[in-house]
mmCIF file of C-alpha atoms and ligand atoms in Angstrom:
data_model
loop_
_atom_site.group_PDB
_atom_site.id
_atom_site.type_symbol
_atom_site.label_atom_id
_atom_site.label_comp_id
_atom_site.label_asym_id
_atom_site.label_seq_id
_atom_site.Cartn_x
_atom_site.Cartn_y
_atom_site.Cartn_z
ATOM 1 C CA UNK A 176 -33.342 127.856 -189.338
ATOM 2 C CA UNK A 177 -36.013 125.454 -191.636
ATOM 3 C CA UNK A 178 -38.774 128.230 -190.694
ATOM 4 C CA UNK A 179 -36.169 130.249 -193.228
ATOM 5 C CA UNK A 180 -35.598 127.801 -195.727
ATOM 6 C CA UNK A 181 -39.398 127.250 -195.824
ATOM 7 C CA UNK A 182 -40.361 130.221 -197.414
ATOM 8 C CA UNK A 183 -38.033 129.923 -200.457
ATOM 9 C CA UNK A 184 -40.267 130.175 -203.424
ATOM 10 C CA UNK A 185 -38.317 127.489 -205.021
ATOM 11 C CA UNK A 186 -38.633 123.737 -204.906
ATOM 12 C CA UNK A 187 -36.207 122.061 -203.018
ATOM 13 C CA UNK A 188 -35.255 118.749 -202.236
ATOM 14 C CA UNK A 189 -35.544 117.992 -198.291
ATOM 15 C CA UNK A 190 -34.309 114.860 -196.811
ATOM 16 C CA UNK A 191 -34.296 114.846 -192.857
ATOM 17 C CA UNK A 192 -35.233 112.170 -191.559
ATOM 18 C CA UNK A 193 -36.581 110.453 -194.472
ATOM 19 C CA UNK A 194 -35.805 107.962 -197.616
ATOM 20 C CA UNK A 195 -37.967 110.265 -200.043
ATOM 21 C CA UNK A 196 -37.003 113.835 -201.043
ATOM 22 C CA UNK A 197 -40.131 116.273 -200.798
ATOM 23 C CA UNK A 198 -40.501 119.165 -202.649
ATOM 24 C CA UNK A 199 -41.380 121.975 -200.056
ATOM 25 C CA UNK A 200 -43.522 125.011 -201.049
ATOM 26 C CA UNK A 201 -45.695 124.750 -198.408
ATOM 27 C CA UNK A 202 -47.196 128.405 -197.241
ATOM 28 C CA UNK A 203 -45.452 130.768 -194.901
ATOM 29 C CA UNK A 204 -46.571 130.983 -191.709
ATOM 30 C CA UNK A 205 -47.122 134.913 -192.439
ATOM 31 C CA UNK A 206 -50.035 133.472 -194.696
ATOM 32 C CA UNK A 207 -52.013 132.343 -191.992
ATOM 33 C CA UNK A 208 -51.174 135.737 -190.057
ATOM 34 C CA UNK A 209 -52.887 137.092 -192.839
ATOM 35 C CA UNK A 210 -55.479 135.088 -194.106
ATOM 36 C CA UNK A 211 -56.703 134.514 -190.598
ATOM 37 C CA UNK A 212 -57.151 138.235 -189.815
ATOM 38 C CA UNK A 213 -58.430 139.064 -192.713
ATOM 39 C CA UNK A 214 -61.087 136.050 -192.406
ATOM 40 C CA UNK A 215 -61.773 137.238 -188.790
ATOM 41 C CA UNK A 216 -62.144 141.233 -189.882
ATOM 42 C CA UNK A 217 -64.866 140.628 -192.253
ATOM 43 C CA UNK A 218 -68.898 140.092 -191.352
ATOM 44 C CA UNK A 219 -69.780 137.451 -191.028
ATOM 45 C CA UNK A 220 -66.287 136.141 -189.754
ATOM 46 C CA UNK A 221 -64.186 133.344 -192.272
ATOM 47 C CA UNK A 222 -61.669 130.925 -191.974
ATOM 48 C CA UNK A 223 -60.373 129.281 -194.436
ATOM 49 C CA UNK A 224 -60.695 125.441 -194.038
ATOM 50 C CA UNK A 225 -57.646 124.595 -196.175
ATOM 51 C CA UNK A 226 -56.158 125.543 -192.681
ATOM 52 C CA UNK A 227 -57.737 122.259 -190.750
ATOM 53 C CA UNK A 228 -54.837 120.504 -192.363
ATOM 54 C CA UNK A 229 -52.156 121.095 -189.693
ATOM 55 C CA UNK A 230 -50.831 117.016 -188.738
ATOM 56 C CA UNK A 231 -52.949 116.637 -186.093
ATOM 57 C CA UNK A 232 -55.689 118.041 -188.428
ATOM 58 C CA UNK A 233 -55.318 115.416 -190.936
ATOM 59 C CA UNK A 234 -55.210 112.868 -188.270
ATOM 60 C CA UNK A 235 -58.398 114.205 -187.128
ATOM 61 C CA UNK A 236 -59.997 113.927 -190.732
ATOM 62 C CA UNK A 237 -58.797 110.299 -191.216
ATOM 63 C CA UNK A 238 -60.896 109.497 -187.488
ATOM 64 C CA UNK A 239 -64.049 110.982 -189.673
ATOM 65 C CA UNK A 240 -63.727 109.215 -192.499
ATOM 66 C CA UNK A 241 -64.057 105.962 -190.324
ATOM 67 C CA UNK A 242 -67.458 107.119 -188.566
ATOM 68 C CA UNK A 243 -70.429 105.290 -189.570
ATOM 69 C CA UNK A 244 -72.074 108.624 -190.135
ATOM 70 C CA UNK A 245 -69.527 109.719 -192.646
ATOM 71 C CA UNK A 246 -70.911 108.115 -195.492
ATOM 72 C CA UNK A 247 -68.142 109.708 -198.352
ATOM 73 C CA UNK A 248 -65.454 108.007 -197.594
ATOM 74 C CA UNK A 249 -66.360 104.267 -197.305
ATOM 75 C CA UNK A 250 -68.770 105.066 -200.185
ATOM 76 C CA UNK A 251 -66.035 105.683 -202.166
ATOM 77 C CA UNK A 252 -63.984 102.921 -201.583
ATOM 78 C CA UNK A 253 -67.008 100.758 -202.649
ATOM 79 C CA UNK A 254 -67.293 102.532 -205.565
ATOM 80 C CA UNK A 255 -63.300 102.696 -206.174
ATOM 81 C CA UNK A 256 -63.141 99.121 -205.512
ATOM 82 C CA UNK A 257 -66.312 98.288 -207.534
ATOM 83 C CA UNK A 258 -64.776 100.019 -210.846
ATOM 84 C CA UNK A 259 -61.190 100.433 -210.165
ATOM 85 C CA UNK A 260 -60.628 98.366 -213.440
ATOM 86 C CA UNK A 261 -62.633 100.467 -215.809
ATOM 87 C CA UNK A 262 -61.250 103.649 -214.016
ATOM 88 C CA UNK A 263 -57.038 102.186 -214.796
ATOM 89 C CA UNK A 264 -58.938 101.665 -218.359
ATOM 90 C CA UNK A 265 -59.751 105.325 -218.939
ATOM 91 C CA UNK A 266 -56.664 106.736 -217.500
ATOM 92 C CA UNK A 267 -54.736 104.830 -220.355
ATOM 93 C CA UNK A 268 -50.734 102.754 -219.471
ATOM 94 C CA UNK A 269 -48.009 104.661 -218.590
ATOM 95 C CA UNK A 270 -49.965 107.263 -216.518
ATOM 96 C CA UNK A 271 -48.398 109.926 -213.892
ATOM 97 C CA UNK A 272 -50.976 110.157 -211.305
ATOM 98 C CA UNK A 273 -50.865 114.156 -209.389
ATOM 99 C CA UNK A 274 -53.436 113.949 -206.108
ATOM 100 C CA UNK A 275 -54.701 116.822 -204.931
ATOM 101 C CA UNK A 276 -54.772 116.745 -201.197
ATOM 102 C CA UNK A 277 -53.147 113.302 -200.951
ATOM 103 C CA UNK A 278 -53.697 112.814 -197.334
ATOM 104 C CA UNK A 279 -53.524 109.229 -196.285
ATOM 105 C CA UNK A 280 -53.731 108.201 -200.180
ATOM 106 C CA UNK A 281 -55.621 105.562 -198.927
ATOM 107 C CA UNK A 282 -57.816 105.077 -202.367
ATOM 108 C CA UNK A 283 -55.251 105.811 -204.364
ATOM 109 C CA UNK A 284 -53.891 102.343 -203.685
ATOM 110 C CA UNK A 285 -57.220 100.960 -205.152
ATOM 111 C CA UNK A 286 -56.390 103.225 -208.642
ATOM 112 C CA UNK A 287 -52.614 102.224 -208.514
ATOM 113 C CA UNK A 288 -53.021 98.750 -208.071
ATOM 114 C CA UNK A 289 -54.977 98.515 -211.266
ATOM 115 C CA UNK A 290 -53.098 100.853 -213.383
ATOM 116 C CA UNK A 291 -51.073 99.775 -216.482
ATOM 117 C CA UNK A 292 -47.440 100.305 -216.199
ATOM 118 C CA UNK A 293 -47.703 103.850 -213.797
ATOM 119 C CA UNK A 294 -45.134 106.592 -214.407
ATOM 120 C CA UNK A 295 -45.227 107.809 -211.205
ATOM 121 C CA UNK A 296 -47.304 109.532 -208.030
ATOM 122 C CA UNK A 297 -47.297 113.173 -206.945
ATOM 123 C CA UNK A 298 -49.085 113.633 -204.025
ATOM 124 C CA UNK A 299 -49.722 116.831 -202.860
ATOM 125 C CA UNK A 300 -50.787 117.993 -199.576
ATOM 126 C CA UNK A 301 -50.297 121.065 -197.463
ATOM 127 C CA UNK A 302 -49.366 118.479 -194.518
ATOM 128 C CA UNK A 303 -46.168 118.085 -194.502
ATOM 129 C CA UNK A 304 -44.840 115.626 -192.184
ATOM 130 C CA UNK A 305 -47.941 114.008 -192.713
ATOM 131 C CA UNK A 306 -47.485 113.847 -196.390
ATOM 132 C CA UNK A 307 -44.221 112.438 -195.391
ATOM 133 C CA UNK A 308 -45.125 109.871 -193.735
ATOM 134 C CA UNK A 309 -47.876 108.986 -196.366
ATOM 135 C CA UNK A 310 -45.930 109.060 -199.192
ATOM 136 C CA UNK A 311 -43.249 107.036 -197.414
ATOM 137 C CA UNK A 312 -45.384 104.347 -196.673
ATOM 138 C CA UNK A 313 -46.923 104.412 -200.165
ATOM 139 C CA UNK A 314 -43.198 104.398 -202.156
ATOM 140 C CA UNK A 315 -42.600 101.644 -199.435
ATOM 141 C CA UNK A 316 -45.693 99.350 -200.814
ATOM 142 C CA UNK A 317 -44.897 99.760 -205.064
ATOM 143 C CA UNK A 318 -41.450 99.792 -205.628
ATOM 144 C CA UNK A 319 -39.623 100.686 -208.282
ATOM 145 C CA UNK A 320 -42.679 103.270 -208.222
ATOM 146 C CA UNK A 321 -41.185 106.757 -208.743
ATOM 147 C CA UNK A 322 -43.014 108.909 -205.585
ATOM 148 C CA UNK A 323 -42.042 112.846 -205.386
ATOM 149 C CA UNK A 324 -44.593 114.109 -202.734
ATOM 150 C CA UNK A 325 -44.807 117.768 -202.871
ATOM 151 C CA UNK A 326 -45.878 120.081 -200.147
ATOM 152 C CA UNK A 327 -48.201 122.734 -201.105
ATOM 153 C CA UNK A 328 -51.704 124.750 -200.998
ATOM 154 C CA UNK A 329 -53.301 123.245 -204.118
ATOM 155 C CA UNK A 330 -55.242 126.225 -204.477
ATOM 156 C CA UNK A 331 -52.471 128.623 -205.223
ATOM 157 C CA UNK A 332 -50.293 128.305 -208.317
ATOM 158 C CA UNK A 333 -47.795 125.792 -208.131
ATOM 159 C CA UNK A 334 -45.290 123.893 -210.573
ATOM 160 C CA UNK A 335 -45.273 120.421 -210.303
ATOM 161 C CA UNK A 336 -42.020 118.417 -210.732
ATOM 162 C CA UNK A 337 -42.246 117.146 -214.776
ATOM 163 C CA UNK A 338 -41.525 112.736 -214.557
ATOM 164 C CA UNK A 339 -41.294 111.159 -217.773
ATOM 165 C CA UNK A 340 -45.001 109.612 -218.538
ATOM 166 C CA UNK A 341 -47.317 109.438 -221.773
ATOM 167 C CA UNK A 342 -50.234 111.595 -219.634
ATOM 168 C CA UNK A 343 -50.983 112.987 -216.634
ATOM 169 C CA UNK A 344 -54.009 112.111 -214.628
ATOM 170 C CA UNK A 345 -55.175 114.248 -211.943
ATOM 171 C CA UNK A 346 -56.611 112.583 -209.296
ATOM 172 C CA UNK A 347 -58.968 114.651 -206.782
ATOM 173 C CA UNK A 348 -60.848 112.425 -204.411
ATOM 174 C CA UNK A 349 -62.673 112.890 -201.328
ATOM 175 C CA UNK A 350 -65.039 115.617 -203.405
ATOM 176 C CA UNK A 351 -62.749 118.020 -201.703
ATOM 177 C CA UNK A 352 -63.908 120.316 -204.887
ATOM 178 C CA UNK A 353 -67.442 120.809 -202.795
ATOM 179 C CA UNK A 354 -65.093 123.004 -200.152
ATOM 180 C CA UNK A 355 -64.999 125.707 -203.055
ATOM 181 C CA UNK A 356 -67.881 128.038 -204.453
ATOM 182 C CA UNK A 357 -69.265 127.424 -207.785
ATOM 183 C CA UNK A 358 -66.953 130.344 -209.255
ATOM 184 C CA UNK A 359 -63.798 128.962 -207.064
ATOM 185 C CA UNK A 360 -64.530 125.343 -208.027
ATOM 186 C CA UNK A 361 -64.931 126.414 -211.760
ATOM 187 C CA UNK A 362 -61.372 128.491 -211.290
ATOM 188 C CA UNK A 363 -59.669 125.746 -209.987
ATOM 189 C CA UNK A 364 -60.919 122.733 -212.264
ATOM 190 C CA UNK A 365 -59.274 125.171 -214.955
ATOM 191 C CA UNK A 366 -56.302 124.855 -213.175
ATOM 192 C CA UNK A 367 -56.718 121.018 -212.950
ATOM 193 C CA UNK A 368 -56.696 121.166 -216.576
ATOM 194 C CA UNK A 369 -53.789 122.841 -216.991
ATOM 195 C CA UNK A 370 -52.045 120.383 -215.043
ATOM 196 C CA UNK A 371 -52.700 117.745 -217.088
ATOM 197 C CA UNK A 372 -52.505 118.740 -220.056
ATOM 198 C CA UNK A 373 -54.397 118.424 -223.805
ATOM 199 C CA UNK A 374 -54.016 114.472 -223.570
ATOM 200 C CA UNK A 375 -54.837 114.463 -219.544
ATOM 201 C CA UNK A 376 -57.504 113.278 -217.444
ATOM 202 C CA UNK A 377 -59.456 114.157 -214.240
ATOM 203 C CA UNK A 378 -60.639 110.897 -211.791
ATOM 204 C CA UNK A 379 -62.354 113.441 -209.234
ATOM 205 C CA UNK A 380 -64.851 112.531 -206.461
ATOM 206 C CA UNK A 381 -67.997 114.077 -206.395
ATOM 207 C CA UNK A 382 -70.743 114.150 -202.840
ATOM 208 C CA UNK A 383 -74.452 114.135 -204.240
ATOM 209 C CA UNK A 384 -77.268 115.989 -203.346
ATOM 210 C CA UNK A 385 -79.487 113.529 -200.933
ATOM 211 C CA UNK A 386 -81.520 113.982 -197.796
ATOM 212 C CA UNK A 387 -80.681 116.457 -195.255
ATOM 213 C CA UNK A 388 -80.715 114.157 -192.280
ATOM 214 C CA UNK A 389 -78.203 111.937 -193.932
ATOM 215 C CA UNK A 390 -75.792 115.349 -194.177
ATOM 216 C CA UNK A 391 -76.795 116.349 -191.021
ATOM 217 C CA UNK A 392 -75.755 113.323 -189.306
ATOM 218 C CA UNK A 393 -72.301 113.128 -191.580
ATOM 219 C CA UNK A 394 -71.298 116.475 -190.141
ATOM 220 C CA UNK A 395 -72.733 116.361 -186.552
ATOM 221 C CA UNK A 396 -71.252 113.224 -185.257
ATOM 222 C CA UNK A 397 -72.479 111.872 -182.466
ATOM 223 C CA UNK A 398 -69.005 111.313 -180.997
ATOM 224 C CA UNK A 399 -67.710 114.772 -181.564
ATOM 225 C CA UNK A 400 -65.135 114.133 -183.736
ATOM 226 C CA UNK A 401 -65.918 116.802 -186.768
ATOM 227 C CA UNK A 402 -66.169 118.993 -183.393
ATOM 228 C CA UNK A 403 -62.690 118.364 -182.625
ATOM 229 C CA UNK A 404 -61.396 118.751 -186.076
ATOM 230 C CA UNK A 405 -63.534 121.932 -186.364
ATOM 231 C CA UNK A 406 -62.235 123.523 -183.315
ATOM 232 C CA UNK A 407 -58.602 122.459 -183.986
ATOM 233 C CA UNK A 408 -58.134 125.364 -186.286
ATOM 234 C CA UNK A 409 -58.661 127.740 -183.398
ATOM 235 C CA UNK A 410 -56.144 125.303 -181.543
ATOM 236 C CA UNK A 411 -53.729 126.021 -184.517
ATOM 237 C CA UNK A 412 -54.450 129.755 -184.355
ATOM 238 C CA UNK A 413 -53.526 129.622 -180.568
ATOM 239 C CA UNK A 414 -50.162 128.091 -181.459
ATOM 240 C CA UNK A 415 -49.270 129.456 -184.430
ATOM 241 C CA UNK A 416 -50.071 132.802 -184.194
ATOM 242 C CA UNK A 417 -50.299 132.713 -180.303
ATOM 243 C CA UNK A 418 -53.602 133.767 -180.202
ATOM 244 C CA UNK A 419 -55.967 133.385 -177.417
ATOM 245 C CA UNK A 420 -59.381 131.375 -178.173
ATOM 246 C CA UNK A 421 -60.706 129.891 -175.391
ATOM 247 C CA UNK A 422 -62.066 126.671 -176.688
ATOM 248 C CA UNK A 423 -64.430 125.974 -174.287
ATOM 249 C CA UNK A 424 -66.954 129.561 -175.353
ATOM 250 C CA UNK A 425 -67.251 128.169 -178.815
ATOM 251 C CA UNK A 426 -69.422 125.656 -180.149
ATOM 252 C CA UNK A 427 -69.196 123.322 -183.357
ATOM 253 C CA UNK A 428 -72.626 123.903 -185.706
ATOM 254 C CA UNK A 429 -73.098 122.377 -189.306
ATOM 255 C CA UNK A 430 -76.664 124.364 -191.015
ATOM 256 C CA UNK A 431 -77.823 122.581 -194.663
ATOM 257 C CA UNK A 432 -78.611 125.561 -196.660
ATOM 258 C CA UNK A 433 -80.684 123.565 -199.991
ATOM 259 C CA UNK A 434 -80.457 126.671 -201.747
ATOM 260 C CA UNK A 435 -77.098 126.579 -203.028
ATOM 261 C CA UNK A 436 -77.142 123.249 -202.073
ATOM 262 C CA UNK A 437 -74.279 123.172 -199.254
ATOM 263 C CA UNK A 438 -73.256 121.952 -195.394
ATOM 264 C CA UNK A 439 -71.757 125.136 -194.107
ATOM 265 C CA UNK A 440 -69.916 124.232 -190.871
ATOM 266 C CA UNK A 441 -69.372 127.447 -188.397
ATOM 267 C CA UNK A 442 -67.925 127.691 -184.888
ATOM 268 C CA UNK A 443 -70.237 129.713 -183.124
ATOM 269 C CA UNK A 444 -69.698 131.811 -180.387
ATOM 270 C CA UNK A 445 -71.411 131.279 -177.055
ATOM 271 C CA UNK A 446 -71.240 134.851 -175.326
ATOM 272 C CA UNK A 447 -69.862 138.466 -176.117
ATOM 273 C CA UNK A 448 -65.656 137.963 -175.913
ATOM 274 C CA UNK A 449 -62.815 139.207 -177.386
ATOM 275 C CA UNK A 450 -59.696 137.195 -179.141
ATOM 276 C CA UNK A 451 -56.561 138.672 -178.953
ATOM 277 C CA UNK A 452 -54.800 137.444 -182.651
ATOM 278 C CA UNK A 453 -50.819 139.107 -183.687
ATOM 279 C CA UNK A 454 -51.782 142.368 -181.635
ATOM 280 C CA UNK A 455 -55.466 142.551 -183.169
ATOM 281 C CA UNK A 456 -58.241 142.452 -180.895
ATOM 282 C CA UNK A 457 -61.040 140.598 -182.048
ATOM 283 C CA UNK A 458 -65.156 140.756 -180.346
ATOM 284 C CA UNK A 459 -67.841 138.221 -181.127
ATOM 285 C CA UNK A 460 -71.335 139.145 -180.011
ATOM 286 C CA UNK A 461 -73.472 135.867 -178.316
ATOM 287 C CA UNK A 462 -74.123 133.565 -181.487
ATOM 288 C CA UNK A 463 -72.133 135.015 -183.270
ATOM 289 C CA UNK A 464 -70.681 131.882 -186.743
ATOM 290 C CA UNK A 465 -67.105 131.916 -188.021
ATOM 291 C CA UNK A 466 -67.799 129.953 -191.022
ATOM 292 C CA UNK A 467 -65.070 127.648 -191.399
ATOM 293 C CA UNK A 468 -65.958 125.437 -194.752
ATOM 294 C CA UNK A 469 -68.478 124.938 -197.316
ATOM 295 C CA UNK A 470 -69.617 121.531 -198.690
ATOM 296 C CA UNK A 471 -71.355 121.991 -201.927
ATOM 297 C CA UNK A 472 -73.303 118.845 -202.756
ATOM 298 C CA UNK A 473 -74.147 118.486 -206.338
ATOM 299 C CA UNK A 474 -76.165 116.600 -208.832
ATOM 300 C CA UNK A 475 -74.655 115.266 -211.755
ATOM 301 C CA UNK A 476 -76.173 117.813 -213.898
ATOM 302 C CA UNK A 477 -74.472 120.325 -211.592
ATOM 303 C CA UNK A 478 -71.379 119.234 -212.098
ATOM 304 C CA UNK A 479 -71.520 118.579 -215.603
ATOM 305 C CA UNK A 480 -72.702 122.226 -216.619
ATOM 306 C CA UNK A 481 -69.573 123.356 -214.072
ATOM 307 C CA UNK A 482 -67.214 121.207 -215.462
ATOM 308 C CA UNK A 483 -67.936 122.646 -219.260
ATOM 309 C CA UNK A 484 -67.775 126.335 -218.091
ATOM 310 C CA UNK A 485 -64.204 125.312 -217.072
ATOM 311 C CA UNK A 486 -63.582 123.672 -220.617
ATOM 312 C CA UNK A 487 -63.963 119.806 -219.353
ATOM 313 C CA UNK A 488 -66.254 117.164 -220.236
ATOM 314 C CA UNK A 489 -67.391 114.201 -218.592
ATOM 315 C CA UNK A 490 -66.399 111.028 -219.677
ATOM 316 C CA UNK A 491 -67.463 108.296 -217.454
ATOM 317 C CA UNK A 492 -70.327 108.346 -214.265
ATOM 318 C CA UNK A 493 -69.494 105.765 -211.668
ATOM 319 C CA UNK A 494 -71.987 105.471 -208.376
ATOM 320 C CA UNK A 495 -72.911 103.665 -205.429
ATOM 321 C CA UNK A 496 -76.260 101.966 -205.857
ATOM 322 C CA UNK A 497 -78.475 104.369 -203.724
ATOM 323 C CA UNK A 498 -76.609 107.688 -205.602
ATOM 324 C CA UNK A 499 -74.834 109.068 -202.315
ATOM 325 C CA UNK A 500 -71.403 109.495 -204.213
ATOM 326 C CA UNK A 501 -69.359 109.972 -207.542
ATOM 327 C CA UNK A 502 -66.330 109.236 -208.786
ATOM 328 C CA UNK A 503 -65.946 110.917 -212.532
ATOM 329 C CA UNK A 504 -63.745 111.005 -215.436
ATOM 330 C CA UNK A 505 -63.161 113.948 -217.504
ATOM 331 C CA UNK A 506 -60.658 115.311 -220.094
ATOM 332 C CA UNK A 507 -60.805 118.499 -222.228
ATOM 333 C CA UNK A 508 -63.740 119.205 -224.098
HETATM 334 C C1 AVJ B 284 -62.688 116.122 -197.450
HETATM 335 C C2 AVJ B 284 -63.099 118.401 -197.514
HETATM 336 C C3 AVJ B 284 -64.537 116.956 -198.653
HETATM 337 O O1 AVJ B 284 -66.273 118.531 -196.847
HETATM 338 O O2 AVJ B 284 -66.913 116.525 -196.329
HETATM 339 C C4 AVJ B 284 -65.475 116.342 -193.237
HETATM 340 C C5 AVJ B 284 -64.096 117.644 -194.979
HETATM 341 N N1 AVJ B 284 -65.512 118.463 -193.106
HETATM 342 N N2 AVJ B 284 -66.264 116.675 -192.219
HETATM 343 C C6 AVJ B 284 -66.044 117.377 -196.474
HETATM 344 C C7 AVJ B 284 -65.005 117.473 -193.804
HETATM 345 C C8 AVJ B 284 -66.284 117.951 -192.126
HETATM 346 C C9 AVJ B 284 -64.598 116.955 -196.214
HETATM 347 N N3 AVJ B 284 -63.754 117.128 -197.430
#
């Protein structure tokens, strides 16, 4: 069966039911078995949030980037839109552009649309039929545009498929790097530079530090939706690993800490229970968080001073008028 196949450690081309071979090295499902319990047996209890991105997961995400509370996303866009000319500039013709966490690629559009002469897109998400169908619709839009979308956790190693181009760019948007500590997010922009290389480059999005309310609002919506997409990894647990959460006994919270500067978003327990998870049982006391993600929120000097501990300097600053967002370009120090 594919569930087999799946867990191959080597690439392989896949093409059911679709015009675009995908390299698959997506996780086993033994690494959410594991990950999960081991989250769940430590105080206080952890999940980690690369594990929202199931389909209906990234569906979920794309319904909070469109909330007016959710100010990243369309800030972004401005700002993508605003400078997408300068940003094709410093990437330099004849670019291969690898996203990190591809979802929708929605911006990248903006960045390919202005590029010179583009060698190619690798998008990479642990999605995978929604990666599919993203990087379907994307080949679909630029052809003649070479597209190998390849299915994997970013934040374990993983060899990318080599295309013919005079640099790789890594693109990271989103300022998915504020879901990792300052140690993890210094580990993996290492990483990012060994992706692309000596003559590389970085186009990464960065959140800024800025009131509280404003975060509090961006990750308490008042329809419910980062609710839904916070509890759908205890959905996922409950099919996956047939474990038994009942939904309704836990609630969606999202607590600024300013100290490190973060949104830490927790599913809270509303009485004493026990989860049954793969034969492990489980007990919450009343109150009792699973944290579920981080959002670090930086200033620029942040960032900058993280980026150089990983070897990277930055390049170019571009922002929205009132400073809620980032987008950055680095290469090698
Ligand atoms: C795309 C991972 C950066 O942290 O703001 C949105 C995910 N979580 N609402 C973020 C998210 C809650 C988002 N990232």
């Amino acid at each position: 069966m594919l569930e087999v196949q799946r867990h191959s450690p080597r690439p392989r081309a896949n093409s059911l039911n679709t015009a675009l071979p995908l390299v698959d090295l997506a996780p086993a499902a033994s690494d959410l078995r594991r990950d999960a319990l081991a989250g769940l047996s430590t105080t206080p209890k952890t999940l980690p949030c690369k594990y929202f991105y199931d389909d209906h997961g990234s569906w979920l995400f794309d319904q909070i980037c469109a909330l007016p509370e959710y100010y990243p996303t369309r800030t972004e866009l401005v700002i993508s839109r605003r400078y997408a000319a300068e940003m094709a500039a410093a990437c330099g013709p004849q670019a291969l552009l690898l996203e990190l966490g591809s979802g929708s690629s929605t911006k990248t559009r903006i960045i390919l649309d202005h590029l010179r002469a583009p060698a190619g897109y690798v998008p990479v998400d642990i999605a995978r039929d929604f990666l599919r169908h993203a990087a379907n619709d994307l080949a679909a839009a630029y052809p003649g545009l070479p597209v190998v979308p390849v299915c994997a956790d970013f934040t374990q190693p993983f060899t990318p498929p080599t295309l013919a181009a005079r640099r790789t760019i890594v693109y990271f948007p989103g300022s998915t790097i504020g879901n990792f500590t300052a140690d993890e997010a210094t580990g993996l922009l290492r990483t990012i530079s060994d992706l692309m290389g000596p003559e590389g480059g970085l186009l990464i999005g960065v959140d800024l530090r800025k009131d509280p309310h404003v975060l509090a609002r961006a990750y308490n919506d008042a329809k419910g939706i980062t609710a839904a997409f916070n509890l759908n990894l205890l959905t996922r647990l409950n099919r996956e690993l047939s474990a038994d959460f009942d939904l309704a006994q836990f609630q969606h919270r999202a607590v600024w800490d300013p100290t490190p500067g973060r949104i830490e978003m927790q599913l809270v327990s509303k009485r004493d229970q026990a989860v049954h998870i793969a034969d492990q049982t489980i007990t919450f006391h009343a109150d009792e968080p699973i944290r579920t993600e981080y959002s670090h929120k930086y200033t620029l000097e942040q960032f900058a001073g993280m980026a150089a501990t990983a070897g990277l300097a930055v390049r170019k600053v571009w922002t929205d008028h009132a400073r809620l967002f980032s987008v950055q370009y680095l290469t090698r120090a």
